[in-house]
Amino acid sequence: RRMNVTIRPQKLCGTITPPPSKSQAHRLIIAAALADGESVLSNVAFSQDILATLSCMEQLGTRWEKIDGSTIRVQGLAAGAPVLQKDGMPHFDCGESGSTLRFLIPIALAVAGGGVFSGRGRLMERPQKPYFDLFEEKGISWEQKDGTLTVRGTLESGTFLLPGNVSSQFITGLLYALPLLEGDSDILLTTPLESGGYVDMTLDVLERFGVRAVPNGSCAFHVPGGQTYRPHDMAIESDYSQAAFWYAARGLGSQVELQGLNPFSVQGDRCIVEDSASLCGPGEVELDVSQCPDLVPPLAVQAALRPGQTTRIVGAARLRMKESDRLSTVCAMLTALGCRCQEGPDSLTVTGDSLTGGTVDGAGDHRIV
């Protein structure tokens, strides 16, 4: 379903509380679902992605209910016995949520011996090669055809080699699954870690639910086996990723006050506070977004309105495999509105001026919209 929206310029003024962090919500729901007991999670926003994660955890035997409009009670599956469907394999509809798909693949192997995964939009086109390489090594079978991915096998403890620069979601998936195995495991990164803040968020959630995963430098994690997730009650934090758009508006002169954000949060996108401030001054600015790629759309818009100043946004190659090719769609958006923007293989160069207006395509991507 398509919709046309007309925007007329106006300075913004007021106070806003950003929505709850979807990234933290995924992680808390999964940990609660694996726990031995009951957890209460508050400040939950029931987006399609979060509903996909809740639905997938139900396929493994978890039960949940709403207590009120934004609070849920989750009955964990005690990190234990496989829950198989009638045909022997649980089916997971991940919607368009990359987090749900990549987090659940190793969890399903650990808990239920595998599963059948499906999704919508570009989800099933997004790369899963780091897992496939592991499966070949570990003797786990997989088949991808007709928009579904079927994985089957026994996930056994040991050493797991993963690239750190494709997506941190693969690392998070293993960090959730490996504590459930009998023996100890190690995750070794073959390339430097990008989006490390998301791994920090995972480690923070695991600790809250009584699970240990020990970083060994910046490229390795030791995960003891035989652990049990313990129930934990928690409110989901406001989201720095979505707050980023309001920081950009404030940097452009709007009188916007943000509230409800945790200044000590481990969310990686908390760096928007410094990055947005750096765009408020004169001179050429280069921003490395390898640790915070979701910030590119709001940063690019703020950069477009720095008259006569050049901004280079680098380390952004992974944006090409999001809900849209975000390097291309951000560049097309700014160009359509009258900005000079040049796209590189992993970068954008934005020459600031004023935006004259025009018609843009949201590309079916929430961050572009």
Tab-separated table of C-alpha atoms in Angstrom:
chain	number	residue	atom	x	y	z
A	1	ARG	CA	0.000	0.000	0.000
A	2	ARG	CA	1.448	3.349	-1.056
A	3	MET	CA	0.774	6.755	0.449
A	4	ASN	CA	1.648	10.277	-0.658
A	5	VAL	CA	2.443	12.826	2.052
A	6	THR	CA	3.025	16.566	1.552
A	7	ILE	CA	5.381	18.271	4.008
A	8	ARG	CA	5.427	22.059	4.443
A	9	PRO	CA	8.482	23.531	6.184
A	10	GLN	CA	8.198	24.902	9.676
A	11	LYS	CA	10.475	25.177	12.693
A	12	LEU	CA	9.748	22.559	15.310
A	13	CYS	CA	9.177	23.455	18.950
A	14	GLY	CA	8.331	21.289	21.925
A	15	THR	CA	9.293	18.324	24.064
A	16	ILE	CA	9.338	14.732	22.854
A	17	THR	CA	10.057	11.309	24.332
A	18	PRO	CA	11.518	9.044	21.626
A	19	PRO	CA	9.897	5.629	21.155
A	20	PRO	CA	11.254	2.554	22.941
A	21	SER	CA	14.425	0.962	21.588
A	22	LYS	CA	13.493	-1.805	19.181
A	23	SER	CA	17.022	-3.217	19.394
A	24	GLN	CA	16.829	-3.553	23.165
A	25	ALA	CA	13.269	-4.879	23.022
A	26	HIS	CA	14.243	-7.754	20.696
A	27	ARG	CA	17.048	-8.722	23.061
A	28	LEU	CA	14.992	-8.500	26.245
A	29	ILE	CA	12.091	-10.479	24.776
A	30	ILE	CA	14.378	-13.288	23.607
A	31	ALA	CA	16.202	-13.472	26.952
A	32	ALA	CA	12.888	-13.493	28.839
A	33	ALA	CA	11.566	-16.166	26.482
A	34	LEU	CA	14.570	-18.406	27.213
A	35	ALA	CA	14.407	-17.858	30.972
A	36	ASP	CA	13.435	-20.305	33.675
A	37	GLY	CA	10.435	-18.385	34.967
A	38	GLU	CA	8.366	-15.272	34.407
A	39	SER	CA	9.583	-11.794	33.405
A	40	VAL	CA	7.694	-8.510	33.092
A	41	LEU	CA	8.808	-6.082	30.382
A	42	SER	CA	7.376	-2.571	30.234
A	43	ASN	CA	7.474	0.243	27.667
A	44	VAL	CA	7.061	-2.220	24.793
A	45	ALA	CA	6.054	-0.783	21.401
A	46	PHE	CA	4.257	-3.423	19.358
A	47	SER	CA	5.831	-2.744	15.981
A	48	GLN	CA	5.711	-5.374	13.257
A	49	ASP	CA	9.313	-6.369	14.011
A	50	ILE	CA	8.662	-6.843	17.733
A	51	LEU	CA	5.475	-8.793	17.031
A	52	ALA	CA	7.539	-11.022	14.720
A	53	THR	CA	9.995	-11.794	17.533
A	54	LEU	CA	7.169	-12.503	19.990
A	55	SER	CA	5.498	-14.799	17.467
A	56	CYS	CA	8.732	-16.664	16.747
A	57	MET	CA	9.431	-17.244	20.434
A	58	GLU	CA	5.895	-18.634	20.768
A	59	GLN	CA	6.859	-21.222	18.159
A	60	LEU	CA	9.515	-22.436	20.611
A	61	GLY	CA	7.016	-22.756	23.461
A	62	THR	CA	7.160	-19.333	25.117
A	63	ARG	CA	3.888	-17.766	26.262
A	64	TRP	CA	3.272	-14.057	26.735
A	65	GLU	CA	0.378	-11.739	27.521
A	66	LYS	CA	-0.294	-8.022	27.712
A	67	ILE	CA	-0.733	-6.697	31.238
A	68	ASP	CA	-1.605	-3.229	29.995
A	69	GLY	CA	-1.062	-1.183	26.845
A	70	SER	CA	2.741	-1.401	26.837
A	71	THR	CA	3.615	-4.037	29.457
A	72	ILE	CA	3.912	-7.775	28.836
A	73	ARG	CA	4.403	-10.827	31.009
A	74	VAL	CA	6.655	-13.461	29.423
A	75	GLN	CA	6.671	-17.078	30.571
A	76	GLY	CA	10.053	-18.488	29.604
A	77	LEU	CA	10.602	-21.946	28.197
A	78	ALA	CA	13.175	-22.727	30.920
A	79	ALA	CA	16.039	-22.837	28.407
A	80	GLY	CA	15.223	-26.466	27.945
A	81	ALA	CA	13.422	-29.108	25.985
A	82	PRO	CA	12.763	-28.814	22.253
A	83	VAL	CA	9.266	-27.786	21.241
A	84	LEU	CA	8.528	-29.398	17.874
A	85	GLN	CA	5.573	-28.757	15.598
A	86	LYS	CA	3.487	-31.565	14.158
A	87	ASP	CA	5.749	-31.875	11.133
A	88	GLY	CA	8.811	-31.931	13.383
A	89	MET	CA	10.082	-28.405	12.649
A	90	PRO	CA	8.991	-25.046	14.094
A	91	HIS	CA	8.056	-22.415	11.518
A	92	PHE	CA	9.239	-18.834	12.050
A	93	ASP	CA	7.656	-15.920	10.161
A	94	CYS	CA	10.200	-13.124	10.701
A	95	GLY	CA	8.296	-10.457	8.754
A	96	GLU	CA	10.859	-7.898	7.607
A	97	SER	CA	12.968	-8.106	10.772
A	98	GLY	CA	16.620	-8.939	10.163
A	99	SER	CA	17.217	-9.035	13.920
A	100	THR	CA	14.511	-11.664	14.405
A	101	LEU	CA	15.852	-13.880	11.618
A	102	ARG	CA	19.526	-13.742	12.531
A	103	PHE	CA	19.013	-13.954	16.288
A	104	LEU	CA	16.658	-16.931	16.012
A	105	ILE	CA	18.627	-19.177	13.623
A	106	PRO	CA	21.189	-20.423	16.195
A	107	ILE	CA	18.635	-20.297	19.025
A	108	ALA	CA	16.310	-22.594	17.055
A	109	LEU	CA	19.179	-25.005	16.473
A	110	ALA	CA	20.056	-25.035	20.175
A	111	VAL	CA	16.487	-25.379	21.439
A	112	ALA	CA	14.604	-27.281	18.725
A	113	GLY	CA	17.165	-28.750	16.345
A	114	GLY	CA	16.393	-26.176	13.666
A	115	GLY	CA	13.414	-24.613	11.952
A	116	VAL	CA	11.877	-23.185	8.803
A	117	PHE	CA	12.303	-19.408	8.410
A	118	SER	CA	10.370	-17.080	6.117
A	119	GLY	CA	9.971	-13.329	5.719
A	120	ARG	CA	8.786	-10.475	3.557
A	121	GLY	CA	10.286	-7.607	1.574
A	122	ARG	CA	14.045	-7.961	1.097
A	123	LEU	CA	14.545	-9.988	4.258
A	124	MET	CA	15.293	-13.370	2.714
A	125	GLU	CA	17.720	-11.720	0.258
A	126	ARG	CA	19.886	-10.368	3.061
A	127	PRO	CA	23.173	-12.264	3.420
A	128	GLN	CA	23.411	-15.220	5.794
A	129	LYS	CA	26.794	-16.457	4.557
A	130	PRO	CA	28.544	-16.226	7.964
A	131	TYR	CA	26.034	-18.764	9.317
A	132	PHE	CA	26.215	-20.925	6.187
A	133	ASP	CA	30.001	-21.107	6.470
A	134	LEU	CA	29.638	-22.215	10.090
A	135	PHE	CA	27.018	-24.798	9.145
A	136	GLU	CA	29.336	-26.368	6.576
A	137	GLU	CA	32.023	-26.674	9.244
A	138	LYS	CA	29.687	-27.939	11.976
A	139	GLY	CA	27.703	-30.434	9.899
A	140	ILE	CA	24.406	-28.552	10.064
A	141	SER	CA	22.216	-28.833	6.971
A	142	TRP	CA	20.500	-25.842	5.401
A	143	GLU	CA	18.434	-25.177	2.314
A	144	GLN	CA	17.279	-21.840	0.952
A	145	LYS	CA	14.635	-21.828	-1.766
A	146	ASP	CA	11.262	-20.294	-2.633
A	147	GLY	CA	11.689	-17.537	-0.038
A	148	THR	CA	12.298	-19.870	2.904
A	149	LEU	CA	15.376	-21.019	4.796
A	150	THR	CA	15.367	-24.435	6.474
A	151	VAL	CA	18.109	-25.311	8.975
A	152	ARG	CA	18.411	-28.664	10.689
A	153	GLY	CA	20.977	-30.198	12.989
A	154	THR	CA	22.582	-30.236	16.415
A	155	LEU	CA	24.445	-27.127	17.518
A	156	GLU	CA	27.436	-28.309	19.519
A	157	SER	CA	29.817	-26.275	21.640
A	158	GLY	CA	33.240	-25.390	20.278
A	159	THR	CA	34.968	-22.599	18.408
A	160	PHE	CA	32.951	-20.396	16.036
A	161	LEU	CA	34.684	-18.163	13.489
A	162	LEU	CA	32.703	-15.144	12.307
A	163	PRO	CA	33.517	-11.961	10.385
A	164	GLY	CA	33.013	-8.860	12.506
A	165	ASN	CA	32.282	-6.499	9.617
A	166	VAL	CA	29.197	-8.091	8.014
A	167	SER	CA	26.621	-7.742	10.786
A	168	SER	CA	26.821	-7.899	14.560
A	169	GLN	CA	23.490	-9.764	14.469
A	170	PHE	CA	25.315	-13.047	13.753
A	171	ILE	CA	27.411	-12.548	16.878
A	172	THR	CA	24.337	-11.787	18.974
A	173	GLY	CA	22.534	-14.892	17.728
A	174	LEU	CA	25.417	-17.107	18.863
A	175	LEU	CA	25.792	-15.241	22.165
A	176	TYR	CA	22.178	-16.172	22.965
A	177	ALA	CA	22.415	-19.803	21.837
A	178	LEU	CA	25.838	-20.952	23.062
A	179	PRO	CA	25.122	-20.631	26.828
A	180	LEU	CA	22.396	-23.278	26.362
A	181	LEU	CA	24.875	-25.929	25.154
A	182	GLU	CA	26.628	-28.411	27.412
A	183	GLY	CA	30.250	-27.383	26.839
A	184	ASP	CA	32.099	-24.074	26.696
A	185	SER	CA	32.424	-22.179	23.414
A	186	ASP	CA	34.474	-19.382	21.923
A	187	ILE	CA	33.502	-16.869	19.243
A	188	LEU	CA	36.508	-15.607	17.292
A	189	LEU	CA	36.154	-12.662	14.913
A	190	THR	CA	38.172	-12.890	11.712
A	191	THR	CA	37.764	-9.176	10.879
A	192	PRO	CA	37.407	-6.081	13.106
A	193	LEU	CA	34.045	-5.694	14.812
A	194	GLU	CA	31.644	-3.089	13.419
A	195	SER	CA	28.454	-1.928	15.154
A	196	GLY	CA	30.078	-2.973	18.415
A	197	GLY	CA	27.472	-1.051	20.400
A	198	TYR	CA	24.876	-3.657	19.458
A	199	VAL	CA	27.069	-6.441	20.834
A	200	ASP	CA	27.515	-4.379	24.018
A	201	MET	CA	23.731	-4.173	24.265
A	202	THR	CA	23.498	-7.958	23.931
A	203	LEU	CA	26.116	-8.547	26.625
A	204	ASP	CA	24.298	-6.102	28.918
A	205	VAL	CA	20.990	-7.982	28.491
A	206	LEU	CA	22.635	-11.384	29.001
A	207	GLU	CA	24.163	-10.161	32.260
A	208	ARG	CA	20.795	-8.907	33.485
A	209	PHE	CA	19.338	-12.370	32.870
A	210	GLY	CA	22.166	-14.105	34.718
A	211	VAL	CA	24.132	-15.341	31.703
A	212	ARG	CA	27.890	-14.874	31.288
A	213	ALA	CA	29.648	-14.216	27.996
A	214	VAL	CA	33.158	-12.891	28.507
A	215	PRO	CA	34.833	-10.593	25.955
A	216	ASN	CA	38.479	-11.430	25.347
A	217	GLY	CA	39.867	-8.282	23.753
A	218	SER	CA	37.880	-6.776	20.888
A	219	CYS	CA	37.714	-9.863	18.645
A	220	ALA	CA	36.793	-12.815	20.862
A	221	PHE	CA	34.150	-13.962	23.343
A	222	HIS	CA	34.265	-16.911	25.741
A	223	VAL	CA	30.848	-18.399	26.496
A	224	PRO	CA	30.548	-20.994	29.278
A	225	GLY	CA	28.018	-23.735	28.579
A	226	GLY	CA	25.309	-25.198	30.771
A	227	GLN	CA	23.889	-21.835	31.796
A	228	THR	CA	20.297	-20.967	32.642
A	229	TYR	CA	18.588	-17.669	31.846
A	230	ARG	CA	17.050	-16.194	34.999
A	231	PRO	CA	13.859	-14.091	34.898
A	232	HIS	CA	14.266	-10.323	35.041
A	233	ASP	CA	11.827	-7.384	35.020
A	234	MET	CA	12.825	-4.299	33.062
A	235	ALA	CA	11.546	-1.225	31.220
A	236	ILE	CA	12.772	-0.783	27.658
A	237	GLU	CA	14.801	2.383	27.150
A	238	SER	CA	13.923	5.167	24.736
A	239	ASP	CA	15.714	4.730	21.427
A	240	TYR	CA	18.736	6.802	20.447
A	241	SER	CA	18.381	5.604	16.841
A	242	GLN	CA	14.997	7.301	16.529
A	243	ALA	CA	16.064	10.208	18.716
A	244	ALA	CA	18.684	10.916	16.042
A	245	PHE	CA	16.142	12.607	13.775
A	246	TRP	CA	15.212	15.001	16.584
A	247	TYR	CA	18.858	15.711	17.341
A	248	ALA	CA	19.256	16.644	13.667
A	249	ALA	CA	16.235	18.949	13.890
A	250	ARG	CA	17.696	20.579	16.995
A	251	GLY	CA	21.061	20.974	15.270
A	252	LEU	CA	19.248	22.806	12.460
A	253	GLY	CA	17.796	25.357	14.864
A	254	SER	CA	14.509	23.872	16.042
A	255	GLN	CA	13.697	24.289	19.730
A	256	VAL	CA	13.302	20.594	20.507
A	257	GLU	CA	13.817	19.134	23.963
A	258	LEU	CA	14.403	15.375	24.237
A	259	GLN	CA	13.446	13.490	27.373
A	260	GLY	CA	13.350	9.898	28.569
A	261	LEU	CA	16.788	8.969	27.200
A	262	ASN	CA	19.299	7.138	29.383
A	263	PRO	CA	22.536	9.199	29.269
A	264	PHE	CA	24.498	6.118	30.376
A	265	SER	CA	22.900	3.761	27.862
A	266	VAL	CA	25.028	1.150	26.087
A	267	GLN	CA	23.099	1.822	22.867
A	268	GLY	CA	25.707	2.401	20.171
A	269	ASP	CA	23.643	5.117	18.500
A	270	ARG	CA	24.099	7.314	21.568
A	271	CYS	CA	27.000	8.753	19.551
A	272	ILE	CA	24.373	10.844	17.701
A	273	VAL	CA	24.800	13.392	20.505
A	274	GLU	CA	28.435	14.057	19.506
A	275	ASP	CA	28.030	13.482	15.748
A	276	SER	CA	25.136	15.897	15.438
A	277	ALA	CA	27.027	18.510	17.473
A	278	SER	CA	30.043	18.175	15.153
A	279	LEU	CA	27.816	19.149	12.223
A	280	CYS	CA	26.796	22.373	13.955
A	281	GLY	CA	30.245	23.929	13.503
A	282	PRO	CA	32.082	25.184	10.417
A	283	GLY	CA	34.573	23.348	8.242
A	284	GLU	CA	34.781	19.972	6.563
A	285	VAL	CA	33.609	17.086	8.745
A	286	GLU	CA	34.240	13.360	8.297
A	287	LEU	CA	32.061	10.915	10.223
A	288	ASP	CA	32.924	7.220	10.460
A	289	VAL	CA	29.603	5.399	10.860
A	290	SER	CA	30.956	1.839	10.884
A	291	GLN	CA	29.767	1.510	14.503
A	292	CYS	CA	26.438	3.334	13.970
A	293	PRO	CA	25.216	2.879	10.356
A	294	ASP	CA	21.547	3.537	11.199
A	295	LEU	CA	22.427	7.177	11.877
A	296	VAL	CA	23.261	7.935	8.233
A	297	PRO	CA	19.824	9.254	7.105
A	298	PRO	CA	19.459	11.955	9.806
A	299	LEU	CA	23.170	12.853	9.676
A	300	ALA	CA	22.992	13.236	5.887
A	301	VAL	CA	19.974	15.540	6.142
A	302	GLN	CA	21.702	17.712	8.742
A	303	ALA	CA	24.831	17.753	6.553
A	304	ALA	CA	22.762	18.907	3.574
A	305	LEU	CA	21.886	22.122	5.416
A	306	ARG	CA	25.447	23.231	6.253
A	307	PRO	CA	25.821	26.003	3.642
A	308	GLY	CA	29.123	25.792	1.789
A	309	GLN	CA	30.464	23.003	4.032
A	310	THR	CA	31.391	19.476	2.979
A	311	THR	CA	30.579	16.388	5.025
A	312	ARG	CA	31.977	12.937	4.306
A	313	ILE	CA	30.157	9.973	5.800
A	314	VAL	CA	32.387	6.876	5.580
A	315	GLY	CA	32.394	3.232	6.686
A	316	ALA	CA	28.831	2.697	5.511
A	317	ALA	CA	29.027	-0.210	3.038
A	318	ARG	CA	26.634	-2.383	5.076
A	319	LEU	CA	23.834	0.095	4.451
A	320	ARG	CA	23.445	-1.372	0.987
A	321	MET	CA	21.825	-4.476	2.492
A	322	LYS	CA	19.218	-2.853	4.739
A	323	GLU	CA	15.479	-2.534	3.980
A	324	SER	CA	16.688	-0.558	0.975
A	325	ASP	CA	20.163	0.258	-0.345
A	326	ARG	CA	20.370	3.184	2.045
A	327	LEU	CA	23.466	4.768	0.527
A	328	SER	CA	21.677	4.949	-2.808
A	329	THR	CA	18.283	5.967	-1.420
A	330	VAL	CA	19.699	8.669	0.886
A	331	CYS	CA	21.683	10.098	-2.012
A	332	ALA	CA	18.617	10.005	-4.286
A	333	MET	CA	16.492	11.660	-1.587
A	334	LEU	CA	18.904	14.559	-1.042
A	335	THR	CA	19.471	15.017	-4.785
A	336	ALA	CA	15.717	15.170	-5.424
A	337	LEU	CA	15.423	17.922	-2.797
A	338	GLY	CA	18.172	20.037	-4.394
A	339	CYS	CA	21.303	18.966	-2.506
A	340	ARG	CA	24.660	18.042	-4.026
A	341	CYS	CA	25.404	14.498	-2.873
A	342	GLN	CA	27.927	12.013	-4.221
A	343	GLU	CA	27.727	8.297	-3.499
A	344	GLY	CA	30.821	6.116	-3.074
A	345	PRO	CA	31.111	2.359	-2.534
A	346	ASP	CA	30.954	2.844	1.255
A	347	SER	CA	30.464	6.578	1.629
A	348	LEU	CA	28.458	9.716	0.955
A	349	THR	CA	29.903	13.163	0.291
A	350	VAL	CA	27.379	15.903	0.982
A	351	THR	CA	27.929	19.535	0.013
A	352	GLY	CA	25.678	21.677	2.167
A	353	ASP	CA	23.385	24.392	0.864
A	354	SER	CA	19.648	24.879	1.119
A	355	LEU	CA	17.005	22.372	0.058
A	356	THR	CA	14.596	23.597	-2.606
A	357	GLY	CA	11.979	20.892	-2.136
A	358	GLY	CA	10.724	18.238	-4.506
A	359	THR	CA	9.333	14.731	-4.605
A	360	VAL	CA	11.157	11.846	-2.941
A	361	ASP	CA	10.587	8.084	-2.773
A	362	GLY	CA	10.588	6.471	0.661
A	363	ALA	CA	11.757	3.191	-0.941
A	364	GLY	CA	9.629	1.165	1.467
A	365	ASP	CA	12.229	1.861	4.175
A	366	HIS	CA	11.156	3.313	7.522
A	367	ARG	CA	14.404	5.241	8.130
A	368	ILE	CA	14.227	6.857	4.703
A	369	VAL	CA	10.608	7.869	5.301
